[in-house]
Amino acid sequence: QVQLVESGGGLVQAGGSLRLSCAASTTILVLDEMGWYRQAPGKERELVASITISGITNYADSVKGRFTIARDNANNSVYLQMNTLDPDDTAVYYCNAQYGRFRQYNRWGRGTQVTVSS
C-alpha cells in the first residue's frame, strides 16, 4: 500500500511563497496521477493541482499562474510551489495518488497546514 507524507507547510505572510513536498513510499512511476488538494475550515476538500505520469497538469482556476506542480521521479516526490499566497489559500493541503489498472486505488497523505496571514 502506497504511503504519502507531506511536508513544507507553515505560516507565511500574504504575497509570500511556500513549497510543499509529498514523498511516496514507492516509485511514483506506478502512480498514474498525483495531486494536491486542500480543505479550509467549513469547506469541502477541493483539487488544487494534479499531474499525470506523462506530465499533463491541471490547476484550479484560483491558483493558475501562482502555483506550480511538479513530479520528481528520481526522488519519488511531487512538489507544489506556491507563490503570491493569499489568505484565501489558508487550508490543510493533502497529497493524493491514484493508480492501478483502472485507477481503482486512491491514497491520501495526512496533510500539512498552510496559513497565510494578511
PDB file of N, CA and C in Angstrom, residues 14 22 54 64 79 116:
ATOM      1  N   ALA A  14       0.904  37.230   3.477  1.00  0.00           N
ATOM      2  CA  ALA A  14       0.320  37.391   2.150  1.00  0.00           C
ATOM      3  C   ALA A  14       1.374  37.914   1.180  1.00  0.00           C
ATOM      4  N   CYS A  22       5.701  16.128  -1.246  1.00  0.00           N
ATOM      5  CA  CYS A  22       4.985  14.881  -0.949  1.00  0.00           C
ATOM      6  C   CYS A  22       5.900  13.735  -1.334  1.00  0.00           C
ATOM      7  N   SER A  54       2.459  11.229 -17.386  1.00  0.00           N
ATOM      8  CA  SER A  54       3.044  11.776 -18.615  1.00  0.00           C
ATOM      9  C   SER A  54       3.325  13.271 -18.510  1.00  0.00           C
ATOM     10  N   LYS A  64      -4.173  29.245 -10.772  1.00  0.00           N
ATOM     11  CA  LYS A  64      -3.461  29.321 -12.044  1.00  0.00           C
ATOM     12  C   LYS A  64      -2.577  30.560 -12.091  1.00  0.00           C
ATOM     13  N   TYR A  79       5.939  18.002  -5.896  1.00  0.00           N
ATOM     14  CA  TYR A  79       6.077  19.286  -5.221  1.00  0.00           C
ATOM     15  C   TYR A  79       4.968  20.235  -5.665  1.00  0.00           C
ATOM     16  N   VAL A 116      -1.877  31.604   5.748  1.00  0.00           N
ATOM     17  CA  VAL A 116      -1.415  32.845   5.137  1.00  0.00           C
ATOM     18  C   VAL A 116      -2.033  34.009   5.904  1.00  0.00           C
TER      19      VAL A 116
END
